[in-house]
Short mmCIF file of C-alpha atoms in Angstrom, two decimals:
data_model
loop_
_atom_site.label_atom_id
_atom_site.label_comp_id
_atom_site.label_asym_id
_atom_site.label_seq_id
_atom_site.Cartn_x
_atom_site.Cartn_y
_atom_site.Cartn_z
CA MET A 1 93.53 146.56 -4.59
CA THR A 2 96.98 145.90 -3.08
CA HIS A 3 100.11 147.87 -3.38
CA LYS A 4 103.14 147.24 -3.67
CA SER A 5 106.03 148.10 -0.86
CA GLU A 6 108.86 150.25 -1.13
CA GLU A 7 111.10 147.59 -1.68
CA ASP A 8 109.63 146.60 -4.97
CA THR A 9 109.36 150.26 -6.52
CA GLY A 10 112.44 151.72 -5.55
CA SER A 11 112.05 155.48 -6.45
CA GLN A 12 108.26 155.31 -7.89
CA SER A 13 106.48 157.33 -6.24
CA PRO A 14 104.51 155.49 -3.32
CA THR A 15 101.05 155.99 -4.79
CA PRO A 16 100.31 153.24 -7.42
CA PRO A 17 99.09 153.70 -10.55
CA LEU A 18 95.18 153.70 -11.18
CA ALA A 19 93.55 151.40 -13.52
CA ASP A 20 91.94 151.98 -15.98
CA PRO A 21 88.54 151.80 -15.88
CA THR A 22 87.70 151.10 -19.06
CA GLN A 23 89.87 147.50 -18.61
CA GLN A 24 88.23 146.19 -15.51
CA VAL A 25 88.34 142.37 -15.56
CA ASP A 26 85.28 139.97 -14.48
CA TRP A 27 86.82 137.39 -11.69
CA ALA A 28 84.06 135.24 -12.03
CA ASP A 29 85.13 134.72 -16.31
CA HIS A 30 88.81 134.22 -15.24
CA PHE A 31 88.32 131.50 -11.93
CA GLY A 32 85.59 129.96 -12.69
CA GLY A 33 82.68 128.25 -11.41
CA PRO A 34 79.44 129.31 -9.11
CA THR A 35 81.36 131.97 -5.97
CA LEU A 36 80.31 130.80 -2.86
CA SER A 37 78.99 133.75 -0.20
CA ALA A 38 78.86 132.92 3.48
CA PRO A 39 81.29 134.39 6.55
CA GLY A 40 84.84 133.48 6.60
CA ALA A 41 85.55 132.32 2.85
CA ASP A 42 88.89 132.23 1.65
CA ILE A 43 89.39 135.40 -0.62
CA TRP A 44 92.48 135.59 -2.61
CA PRO A 45 94.43 138.82 -3.31
CA ARG A 46 93.56 140.38 -6.35
CA PRO A 47 96.73 141.29 -8.83
CA VAL A 48 97.93 144.72 -9.97
CA LEU A 49 96.78 145.81 -13.29
CA VAL A 50 99.14 148.00 -14.94
CA PRO A 51 97.42 149.65 -18.33
CA GLY A 52 99.41 147.99 -21.22
CA MET A 53 99.66 144.78 -19.77
CA PRO A 54 98.24 141.85 -20.31
CA PHE A 55 96.93 140.01 -17.42
CA PRO A 56 99.39 137.72 -15.81
CA GLY A 57 97.07 135.02 -14.83
CA PRO A 58 96.17 134.30 -10.71
CA PRO A 59 99.64 133.75 -8.79
CA PHE A 60 97.81 131.48 -6.73
CA PRO A 61 95.86 128.65 -6.87
CA PRO A 62 91.52 129.39 -7.53
CA ALA A 63 89.81 130.49 -4.93
CA THR A 64 86.35 131.80 -4.80
CA PRO A 65 86.43 135.86 -4.26
CA PHE A 66 84.53 137.62 -2.33
CA LEU A 67 81.70 139.27 -3.57
CA PRO A 68 80.02 142.33 -1.85
CA ARG A 69 76.35 141.96 -0.68
CA THR A 70 73.87 143.85 -2.77
CA LEU A 71 69.71 144.34 -1.70
CA GLY A 72 68.96 141.01 -3.98
CA THR A 73 71.12 138.87 -1.34
CA PRO A 74 70.37 140.02 2.90
CA TYR A 75 72.53 138.75 5.20
CA PRO A 76 72.35 135.64 7.30
CA SER A 77 69.96 135.53 10.44
CA VAL A 78 71.67 134.59 13.78
CA GLY A 79 69.79 131.15 13.86
CA ASP A 80 71.59 130.91 10.89
CA ILE A 81 74.81 131.41 11.60
CA LEU A 82 74.75 129.56 14.73
CA GLY A 83 72.60 126.59 12.79
CA TYR A 84 69.42 127.05 14.32
CA GLY A 85 67.11 125.41 11.62
CA GLN A 86 69.45 125.06 8.65
CA THR A 87 73.38 124.48 8.76
CA LEU A 88 76.22 126.43 6.47
CA ARG A 89 77.23 124.68 2.82
CA SER A 90 81.02 124.76 2.41
CA ASP A 91 82.92 124.73 -0.34
CA ASP A 92 82.03 120.73 -1.10
CA GLY A 93 78.24 120.96 0.17
CA VAL A 94 78.61 118.92 3.07
CA SER A 95 76.79 119.85 6.31
CA SER A 96 78.62 120.19 9.84
CA GLN A 97 77.80 121.32 13.17
CA THR A 98 80.54 122.20 15.66
CA GLN A 99 80.88 121.02 19.18
CA ASP A 100 80.75 124.33 20.74
CA GLN A 101 77.46 124.59 18.60
CA ARG A 102 75.76 121.09 19.79
CA THR A 103 77.12 121.94 23.55
CA ILE A 104 74.91 125.60 23.15
CA LEU A 105 72.20 123.65 21.97
CA GLN A 106 71.56 121.75 24.24
CA LEU A 107 72.57 124.39 27.21
CA ARG A 108 69.98 126.17 25.14
CA ARG A 109 67.02 123.60 25.65
CA ASP A 110 67.99 123.07 29.12
CA VAL A 111 67.89 126.44 30.30
CA GLU A 112 64.34 126.41 28.88
CA HIS A 113 63.08 122.80 29.47
CA GLU A 114 64.06 124.65 33.61
CA ARG A 115 61.98 127.41 32.88
CA ALA A 116 59.00 125.59 31.89
CA LEU A 117 59.49 123.45 34.81
CA ARG A 118 59.66 126.64 37.43
CA LEU A 119 56.54 127.92 35.61
CA HIS A 120 54.69 125.48 36.17
CA GLY A 121 55.71 124.56 39.85
CA MET A 122 54.71 128.13 40.28
CA THR A 123 51.37 128.43 38.48
CA LEU A 124 50.43 124.77 40.90
CA TRP A 125 51.31 126.89 44.12
CA GLN A 126 49.20 129.23 42.80
CA GLU A 127 46.26 127.40 41.90
CA GLN A 128 46.50 125.71 45.19
CA HIS A 129 47.41 129.14 47.39
CA ARG A 130 44.01 130.38 45.84
CA ARG A 131 42.18 126.83 46.55
CA LEU A 132 43.13 127.46 50.43
CA ALA A 133 42.58 130.96 51.00
CA SER A 134 38.44 129.49 49.34
CA GLN A 135 38.55 126.80 52.10
CA ARG A 136 40.05 129.26 54.76
CA ASP A 137 36.77 131.80 53.17
CA LEU A 138 34.40 129.00 53.27
CA TYR A 139 35.14 128.07 56.59
CA GLU A 140 35.00 131.04 58.45
CA GLY A 141 31.52 132.14 56.64
CA ASN A 142 30.32 128.98 58.00
CA LEU A 143 31.37 129.54 61.58
CA ASP A 144 29.82 132.83 61.47
CA ARG A 145 26.74 131.72 59.96
CA LEU A 146 26.56 129.08 62.85
CA LEU A 147 27.41 131.61 65.32
CA LYS A 148 25.22 133.99 64.67
CA GLU A 149 22.00 131.18 64.82
CA GLN A 150 23.38 129.64 67.75
CA SER A 151 22.95 133.86 68.93
CA ALA A 152 19.40 133.60 67.25
CA ASN A 153 18.45 130.29 68.68
CA PRO A 154 16.73 130.40 72.22
CA LYS A 155 16.66 126.61 72.26
CA ILE A 156 20.82 126.21 71.06
CA GLN A 157 21.14 128.46 74.45
CA PHE A 158 19.19 126.37 76.73
CA ASP A 159 21.12 123.29 75.50
CA SER A 160 24.16 125.28 76.18
CA LYS A 161 23.67 125.72 79.30
CA GLN A 162 22.00 122.63 80.04
CA ARG A 163 25.44 121.28 79.14
CA LYS A 164 27.29 123.70 80.68
CA LEU A 165 25.02 122.24 83.88
CA LYS A 166 25.35 118.91 83.60
CA ARG A 167 29.06 118.83 83.20
CA GLU A 168 29.27 121.06 86.76
CA LEU A 169 27.24 118.10 87.65
CA GLU A 170 29.18 116.07 87.15
CA GLU A 171 32.06 117.42 88.81
CA LYS A 172 30.31 117.73 92.04
CA GLU A 173 29.59 114.04 91.60
CA LYS A 174 32.79 112.90 91.43
CA GLU A 175 33.98 115.63 94.32
CA VAL A 176 31.33 113.99 96.29
CA THR A 177 33.51 110.39 95.52
CA GLU A 178 35.95 111.77 96.71
CA ARG A 179 35.04 113.23 100.28
CA THR A 180 33.17 109.67 100.27
CA ARG A 181 36.55 108.21 100.03
CA MET A 182 38.22 110.20 102.12
CA TRP A 183 35.47 110.28 105.14
CA LYS A 184 35.23 106.38 105.14
CA LYS A 185 38.89 106.33 105.46
CA ALA A 186 38.85 108.16 108.52
CA ALA A 187 36.31 105.98 110.11
CA THR A 188 38.48 103.13 109.36
CA GLU A 189 41.27 104.65 111.19
CA LEU A 190 38.78 105.45 113.99
CA ASN A 191 37.39 102.19 114.45
CA LYS A 192 41.49 101.42 114.20
CA LEU A 193 41.95 103.12 117.35
CA ARG A 194 38.59 102.45 118.83
CA ALA A 195 39.48 98.56 118.52
CA GLN A 196 42.81 99.46 120.55
CA SER A 197 42.72 99.24 124.67
CA PHE A 198 42.21 102.58 126.30
CA TYR A 199 42.49 102.16 130.04
CA GLN A 200 40.32 99.71 130.23
CA ILE A 201 38.79 98.14 133.56
CA THR A 202 36.02 95.95 134.31
CA ASP A 203 32.95 96.86 136.63
CA GLU A 204 33.75 94.76 139.21
CA TYR A 205 36.97 96.74 139.68
CA LEU A 206 35.47 99.96 138.80
CA VAL A 207 33.04 98.77 141.70
CA GLY A 208 35.75 97.81 144.54
CA LEU A 209 37.01 101.67 144.07
CA ILE A 210 34.11 102.70 144.51
CA VAL A 211 33.32 100.94 147.65
CA LYS A 212 36.65 101.61 148.97
CA LEU A 213 36.46 105.77 148.41
CA ARG A 214 33.08 105.85 149.63
CA TYR A 215 34.58 103.73 152.56
CA SER A 216 36.76 106.30 152.53
CA ILE A 217 34.86 109.49 152.75
CA ARG A 218 32.57 108.07 155.86
CA ASN A 219 35.59 107.60 157.74
CA PHE A 220 36.62 110.83 157.13
CA SER A 221 32.75 112.59 157.93
CA LEU A 222 32.17 110.20 161.35
CA GLN A 223 35.73 111.14 162.21
CA TYR A 224 35.78 115.05 161.96
CA PHE A 225 31.98 115.75 162.01
CA GLU A 226 29.90 113.48 163.89
CA GLY A 227 28.96 115.32 166.85
CA THR A 228 30.57 118.24 166.92
CA SER A 229 29.29 121.71 165.23
CA PRO A 230 32.05 122.71 162.66
CA PRO A 231 32.78 126.63 162.04
CA LYS A 232 30.16 128.45 159.95
CA ILE A 233 33.30 130.47 158.18
CA SER A 234 35.87 128.30 157.53
CA LEU A 235 34.00 125.44 155.96
CA PHE A 236 32.51 127.88 153.23
CA ALA A 237 35.12 130.86 152.99
CA GLN A 238 37.23 128.74 151.05
CA LEU A 239 37.60 128.03 147.50
CA PRO A 240 36.02 126.37 145.70
CA ASN A 241 32.50 127.45 146.61
CA TYR A 242 31.30 124.77 148.73
CA LEU A 243 28.48 126.27 149.54
CA ASN A 244 26.83 126.17 145.82
CA HIS A 245 27.99 122.73 145.80
CA ALA A 246 25.75 122.27 149.27
CA SER A 247 22.66 123.65 148.37
CA ALA A 248 22.61 120.58 145.38
CA ILE A 249 22.60 118.90 148.31
CA ILE A 250 20.11 120.63 150.99
CA PRO A 251 17.13 122.85 148.71
CA GLY A 252 16.89 125.90 150.51
CA LYS A 253 18.35 129.29 152.11
CA GLU A 254 21.20 129.52 152.86
CA GLU A 255 19.96 129.44 156.68
CA GLU A 256 18.70 125.93 156.66
CA ILE A 257 21.85 124.81 154.45
CA TYR A 258 23.51 125.68 157.77
CA SER A 259 20.91 124.28 159.85
CA GLY A 260 20.91 121.38 158.06
CA VAL A 261 24.96 120.79 158.37
CA HIS A 262 25.01 121.42 162.12
CA SER A 263 22.09 118.96 162.28
CA LYS A 264 22.63 115.59 163.82
CA ARG A 265 23.03 114.11 160.73
CA ASP A 266 25.28 116.52 160.05
CA TYR A 267 28.16 113.87 159.18
CA GLN A 268 25.62 112.20 156.24
CA ILE A 269 25.66 115.76 154.54
CA ILE A 270 29.33 116.30 154.83
CA GLN A 271 29.44 112.86 152.85
CA ALA A 272 27.09 113.51 150.53
CA LEU A 273 29.16 117.20 150.13
CA ILE A 274 32.79 115.15 149.60
CA TRP A 275 30.72 113.30 146.58
CA ARG A 276 29.36 116.35 145.54
CA VAL A 277 33.07 118.05 145.51
CA LEU A 278 34.99 115.27 143.26
CA VAL A 279 32.50 114.89 140.64
CA ALA A 280 32.79 118.68 140.39
CA GLU A 281 36.17 119.46 141.17
CA VAL A 282 37.87 116.45 139.84
CA PHE A 283 36.03 114.17 137.30
CA ASN A 284 34.87 116.57 135.68
CA LYS A 285 37.30 118.95 134.96
CA PHE A 286 39.57 116.27 133.91
CA THR A 287 42.67 117.64 136.05
CA TRP A 288 44.22 114.50 136.00
CA VAL A 289 44.86 115.30 131.97
CA GLY A 290 47.19 118.59 132.90
CA GLY A 291 47.21 122.20 132.41
CA LYS A 292 45.73 123.86 129.97
CA THR A 293 43.92 120.84 128.41
CA SER A 294 41.69 119.96 131.10
CA GLU A 295 40.11 123.11 130.54
CA SER A 296 39.54 122.38 126.50
CA PHE A 297 38.78 119.30 126.85
CA LYS A 298 36.24 120.22 130.29
CA HIS A 299 34.53 123.14 127.73
CA LEU A 300 34.47 120.28 125.15
CA HIS A 301 32.67 117.53 127.64
CA THR A 302 30.25 119.68 128.31
CA LYS A 303 29.10 121.02 124.74
CA LEU A 304 28.52 117.02 123.44
CA ASP A 305 27.34 116.18 127.41
CA PRO A 306 23.69 114.59 126.24
CA ALA A 307 20.54 116.18 127.14
CA TRP A 308 18.63 114.54 130.01
CA ASN A 309 15.04 113.68 129.53
CA SER A 310 12.24 113.28 132.48
CA ASP A 311 10.73 109.58 132.68
CA SER A 312 7.26 108.66 134.39
CA ARG A 313 8.61 109.31 137.36
CA GLY A 314 9.61 112.59 136.84
CA ILE A 315 12.94 112.29 137.45
CA GLU A 316 15.11 113.33 134.47
CA ARG A 317 17.86 110.40 133.50
CA PRO A 318 20.15 110.88 130.27
CA GLU A 319 18.69 108.37 127.43
CA PRO A 320 21.18 105.11 127.72
CA GLU A 321 22.50 104.79 124.35
CA ALA A 322 23.49 108.04 123.84
CA GLU A 323 25.03 108.04 127.41
CA ARG A 324 26.84 104.91 126.32
CA LYS A 325 28.67 106.82 123.00
CA PHE A 326 29.60 109.97 124.70
CA GLN A 327 31.03 107.84 127.75
CA THR A 328 32.81 105.53 125.27
CA TRP A 329 34.08 109.19 123.26
CA SER A 330 35.21 110.40 126.31
CA ALA A 331 37.13 107.55 127.43
CA THR A 332 38.98 107.30 123.64
CA THR A 333 39.46 110.80 124.06
CA ILE A 334 41.50 111.26 127.04
CA GLY A 335 43.20 107.91 126.32
CA LEU A 336 44.76 109.85 123.49
CA LEU A 337 45.57 112.99 125.67
CA LEU A 338 47.31 111.03 127.94
CA ASP A 339 49.30 108.85 125.38
CA ALA A 340 50.13 112.30 123.93
#
């Protein structure tokens, strides 16, 4: 029902007169045709009915009026409104679907597909995680079982110790091989040093030097000690201790040594004594090496000197081969010391 404005009513009361209930009009009979109940349908305003006046007719072309819903005609669902599963019917009965509805439908399908893929991926990950956890538990169980069996089986322990000893033996063999290689290298270098010249002299030259020295000693003895009586104190009181060297030449007590020196063969005794002193105090002390080196080399020379053996006649002599090697070593070492 509509109301007239104040301009149309003038001085009349703003409240329009009520229609007579006995004269209500059936709109379906006036407008004709079937009625369509749908949201958004066009509704024309109802005309004002005045009691005692005939129905003037519709002021506009006939349209479909809106009829309220009853219990027999429920409201459509959201899916019906959005067009899922069915279409809306217009006045001419032609189905239509807007672009927005198709877009919404496509987005909904994409979301459902993405959700399904994510759910499928999560399911696969959980299954793989359970499978890996099961394999890990299986491996750990097998490892524990093997360790228990190994600790309980003496044969396995013996085999383990045997393998350990075998590895140690292989390492020792490698170490021995390396040391052998180093020893061979050192021996090769030593042979090279031996092959070098080290103050070598011939036997003839050495014999000539000894003959000259013997001649000088003999002349010295004859010149100063033949037919004379050397003083008893002056000869043996000086260092080195000539008395010990004389006792090596003339066995016996000190009186016998003195009597031997003052005998007619005194120059021969003095000659032998000089040789003894030269060998003991000069040659065997390596004084030509110089400094403390001579004392150190003398100590080493004494330790390495080969032992003497008695022959069939009871005379002590060195072994020829051992003496040759010893003298070669001595000459080589002295040459190295002099070159240093």
